Amino acid sequence: MSSALTIVVLGSTSGQGRGVVRAILSHPALAHYHVVGVTRNVDGSPAKALLDAHQNSGDRLHLISADTYDRKSLVKAFEGAYGVFAVTSDNIPGKRMETEDDVKHQLEAGKNIVAAAKEAAIEHFVFTSLPNVTKVSGGKYSKVFHFDFKAQIEEMARRELKSATALLPGYFFTNFNWPWYCHRDGEIVRFCAPISKDTECEWVDAEYDIGVFAAATFAAGPTKTCNKVYPLGRKYSLAQLASILERRTSVKAEVRPSTLEEWEEATVALFGPGFRTDLRQMMEWTEAMPKGKVGWGAIDLAEDHGAEELAVRPSSFEEWLERSGWRGPPVS
């Protein structure tokens, strides 16, 4: 494959990566591009499912094994490529984050990705990022590590690479499948994140929208999108989401926010105590962030040019409901 015709997609068998692969392969302006999907296990069932889903792509999709914690494997995966879509994970599969230092694994992965992209002379680097909450909150919320680390990786990419573009997604609609965001009480779907029912924040169909925005960014090219930051999401309050769910699906829904202490205990039970303060401060910042801004309160509305520059828009909650068929979280 020619270096001018290859885009490497990290996490290609995960939600975001799958969406990026699909969007690139279906974008008319990228029809001459090949996609190299990176996954740890090219023989696993998720990899086979990805190949099966795109078996009519004209042999434009290829998979390669690499690991974000192994820089040499990334250099090999990026060799000869034009572009890279990168995403870092907040968690390590099968491992609890016992201390705050454990969460730093994301920085290690990000450093490896950027170093490999630099060595491979990648022309266009597109990264799913988040804002530095320590900075945008004036230091009040200094332990939202999984945000701040992504922001540091983004800054590193801007310094080291030829062209870097950042996508800033809001909360994922699929978070409502987690019981600390949403749960069932008999026939009622209860939205229960620990924020006021009328607090508006951005929500996104991560697998679909990140793919659409990433493909549009690659299609627009590095000259137009270099050093740009594109927020992804539409603002809704929990009350608005509950109302839409009832109106569109006839499912009974209401809002009953949990306390921050309940939120802490639920998230720590799954992710580990290393995330205790991190995830609590994320919710506190959600309540406190400037309402007239986007991108988690980091970007003025006048600076958000994604719609006109990329000619795309994030999905509405109604569109996600139709696309996903979601009618509430799984019955436990």
Coordinates of N, CA, C and O in Angstrom, one line a residue, residues 236-300:
Y236 N -27.8 18.4 26.7 CA -29.1 17.9 27.2 C -29.0 17.9 28.7 O -27.9 17.6 29.3
S237 N -30.1 18.1 29.4 CA -30.1 17.9 30.9 C -30.7 16.5 31.0 O -31.3 15.9 30.1
L238 N -30.6 15.9 32.2 CA -31.2 14.6 32.5 C -32.7 14.7 32.3 O -33.4 13.8 31.9
A239 N -33.3 15.8 32.7 CA -34.7 16.0 32.6 C -35.2 16.0 31.1 O -36.2 15.4 30.8
Q240 N -34.4 16.6 30.3 CA -34.7 16.6 28.9 C -34.6 15.2 28.3 O -35.4 14.8 27.5
L241 N -33.5 14.5 28.7 CA -33.4 13.1 28.2 C -34.5 12.2 28.6 O -35.0 11.4 27.8
A242 N -34.9 12.3 29.8 CA -36.0 11.5 30.3 C -37.3 11.8 29.5 O -38.1 10.9 29.2
S243 N -37.5 13.1 29.3 CA -38.7 13.5 28.5 C -38.7 13.0 27.1 O -39.7 12.5 26.6
I244 N -37.6 13.1 26.5 CA -37.4 12.6 25.1 C -37.7 11.1 25.0 O -38.4 10.6 24.2
L245 N -37.1 10.4 26.0 CA -37.3 8.9 26.0 C -38.7 8.6 26.1 O -39.2 7.7 25.4
E246 N -39.5 9.2 27.0 CA -40.9 9.0 27.2 C -41.7 9.3 25.9 O -42.5 8.5 25.5
R247 N -41.4 10.5 25.3 CA -42.1 10.9 24.2 C -41.9 10.1 22.9 O -42.8 9.8 22.2
R248 N -40.6 9.6 22.8 CA -40.3 8.9 21.6 C -40.5 7.3 21.7 O -40.7 6.7 20.7
T249 N -40.6 6.8 22.9 CA -40.6 5.3 23.0 C -41.8 4.9 23.9 O -42.0 3.7 24.0
S250 N -42.5 5.8 24.6 CA -43.5 5.4 25.5 C -43.0 4.7 26.8 O -43.8 4.2 27.6
V251 N -41.7 4.7 26.9 CA -41.1 4.1 28.1 C -41.2 5.1 29.2 O -40.9 6.3 29.0
K252 N -41.6 4.7 30.4 CA -41.7 5.6 31.5 C -40.3 5.9 32.0 O -39.5 5.0 32.2
A253 N -40.1 7.2 32.2 CA -38.7 7.7 32.6 C -38.8 8.8 33.6 O -39.7 9.6 33.6
E254 N -37.9 8.9 34.5 CA -37.8 10.0 35.5 C -36.4 10.2 35.9 O -35.5 9.4 35.6
V255 N -36.1 11.3 36.6 CA -34.8 11.6 37.1 C -34.7 11.6 38.6 O -35.6 12.2 39.2
R256 N -33.8 10.8 39.1 CA -33.6 10.8 40.5 C -32.1 10.7 40.8 O -31.5 9.6 40.9
P257 N -31.4 11.9 40.8 CA -29.9 11.8 40.9 C -29.4 11.2 42.2 O -30.0 11.3 43.3
S258 N -28.4 10.4 42.1 CA -27.7 9.8 43.2 C -26.9 10.9 43.9 O -26.7 12.0 43.4
T259 N -26.4 10.6 45.1 CA -25.5 11.5 45.8 C -24.1 11.2 45.2 O -23.8 10.1 44.6
L260 N -23.2 12.1 45.4 CA -21.8 11.9 45.0 C -21.2 10.8 45.8 O -20.3 10.0 45.2
E261 N -21.6 10.5 47.0 CA -21.0 9.4 47.8 C -21.5 8.1 47.2 O -20.7 7.1 47.1
E262 N -22.7 8.0 46.8 CA -23.3 6.8 46.1 C -22.5 6.6 44.8 O -22.2 5.4 44.4
W263 N -22.3 7.6 44.1 CA -21.6 7.6 42.8 C -20.2 7.0 43.0 O -19.7 6.1 42.3
E264 N -19.5 7.6 44.0 CA -18.2 7.1 44.3 C -18.1 5.6 44.6 O -17.3 4.9 44.0
E265 N -19.0 5.2 45.4 CA -19.0 3.7 45.8 C -19.2 2.8 44.6 O -18.6 1.8 44.5
A266 N -20.2 3.2 43.8 CA -20.5 2.4 42.6 C -19.4 2.3 41.6 O -19.1 1.3 41.1
T267 N -18.7 3.5 41.3 CA -17.7 3.5 40.3 C -16.4 2.8 40.9 O -15.7 2.1 40.1
V268 N -16.1 3.0 42.2 CA -14.9 2.4 42.7 C -15.0 0.9 42.8 O -14.0 0.2 42.5
A269 N -16.2 0.4 43.0 CA -16.4 -1.0 43.0 C -16.0 -1.7 41.7 O -15.5 -2.8 41.7
L270 N -16.2 -1.0 40.6 CA -15.8 -1.6 39.3 C -14.4 -1.2 38.9 O -13.6 -2.0 38.5
F271 N -14.1 0.1 39.0 CA -12.8 0.6 38.4 C -11.6 0.6 39.4 O -10.5 0.6 39.0
G272 N -11.9 0.6 40.7 CA -10.9 0.7 41.7 C -10.8 2.0 42.3 O -11.2 3.0 41.8
P273 N -10.2 2.1 43.5 CA -10.1 3.3 44.3 C -9.2 4.4 43.7 O -9.3 5.5 44.0
G274 N -8.4 4.0 42.7 CA -7.6 5.0 42.0 C -8.4 6.0 41.3 O -7.9 7.1 41.0
F275 N -9.7 5.7 41.0 CA -10.5 6.6 40.2 C -11.5 7.3 41.2 O -12.4 8.1 40.7
R276 N -11.4 7.1 42.5 CA -12.4 7.7 43.4 C -12.6 9.2 43.2 O -13.6 9.7 42.9
T277 N -11.5 9.9 43.4 CA -11.5 11.4 43.4 C -11.7 11.9 41.9 O -12.4 12.8 41.7
D278 N -11.0 11.2 41.0 CA -11.1 11.5 39.6 C -12.6 11.6 39.1 O -13.0 12.6 38.6
L279 N -13.3 10.5 39.3 CA -14.7 10.5 38.8 C -15.6 11.4 39.6 O -16.6 11.9 39.0
R280 N -15.3 11.6 40.9 CA -16.2 12.5 41.7 C -16.0 13.9 41.1 O -16.9 14.7 40.9
Q281 N -14.7 14.3 40.9 CA -14.4 15.7 40.5 C -15.0 15.9 39.1 O -15.3 17.0 38.7
M282 N -15.0 14.9 38.2 CA -15.6 15.0 36.9 C -17.0 15.4 37.0 O -17.5 16.3 36.3
M283 N -17.8 14.8 37.9 CA -19.2 15.2 38.1 C -19.3 16.6 38.7 O -20.2 17.3 38.4
E284 N -18.4 16.9 39.7 CA -18.5 18.2 40.3 C -18.2 19.3 39.2 O -18.8 20.4 39.2
W285 N -17.2 19.0 38.3 CA -17.0 20.0 37.2 C -18.1 20.1 36.3 O -18.5 21.2 35.8
T286 N -18.8 19.0 36.0 CA -20.0 19.0 35.1 C -21.0 20.0 35.7 O -21.7 20.7 34.9
E287 N -21.2 20.0 37.0 CA -22.2 20.9 37.6 C -21.7 22.3 37.6 O -22.5 23.2 37.4
A288 N -20.4 22.5 37.7 CA -19.8 23.9 37.9 C -19.4 24.5 36.6 O -19.2 25.7 36.5
M289 N -19.1 23.8 35.5 CA -18.5 24.3 34.3 C -19.4 25.4 33.7 O -20.6 25.4 33.8
P290 N -18.7 26.4 33.0 CA -19.5 27.5 32.4 C -20.5 27.0 31.4 O -20.2 26.2 30.5
K291 N -21.8 27.4 31.5 CA -22.8 26.9 30.7 C -22.8 27.5 29.3 O -23.4 26.9 28.4
G292 N -22.2 28.6 29.1 CA -22.2 29.2 27.8 C -21.0 28.7 26.9 O -20.8 29.3 25.8
K293 N -20.3 27.6 27.3 CA -19.2 27.1 26.6 C -19.5 25.6 26.2 O -20.5 25.0 26.7
V294 N -18.7 25.1 25.3 CA -18.8 23.7 24.9 C -17.4 23.0 25.1 O -16.5 23.7 25.6
G295 N -17.3 21.7 24.8 CA -16.1 21.0 25.0 C -15.8 20.9 26.5 O -14.7 21.3 26.9
W296 N -16.8 20.6 27.3 CA -16.6 20.4 28.8 C -16.2 21.8 29.4 O -15.4 21.9 30.3
G297 N -16.8 22.9 28.9 CA -16.6 24.2 29.5 C -15.3 24.8 29.1 O -14.9 25.8 29.7
A298 N -14.6 24.3 28.1 CA -13.3 24.7 27.8 C -13.2 25.6 26.5 O -12.2 26.3 26.3
I299 N -14.3 25.6 25.7 CA -14.2 26.3 24.4 C -15.4 27.3 24.3 O -16.6 26.9 24.5
D300 N -15.2 28.5 23.9 CA -16.2 29.5 23.6 C -17.0 29.0 22.4 O -16.5 28.5 21.5

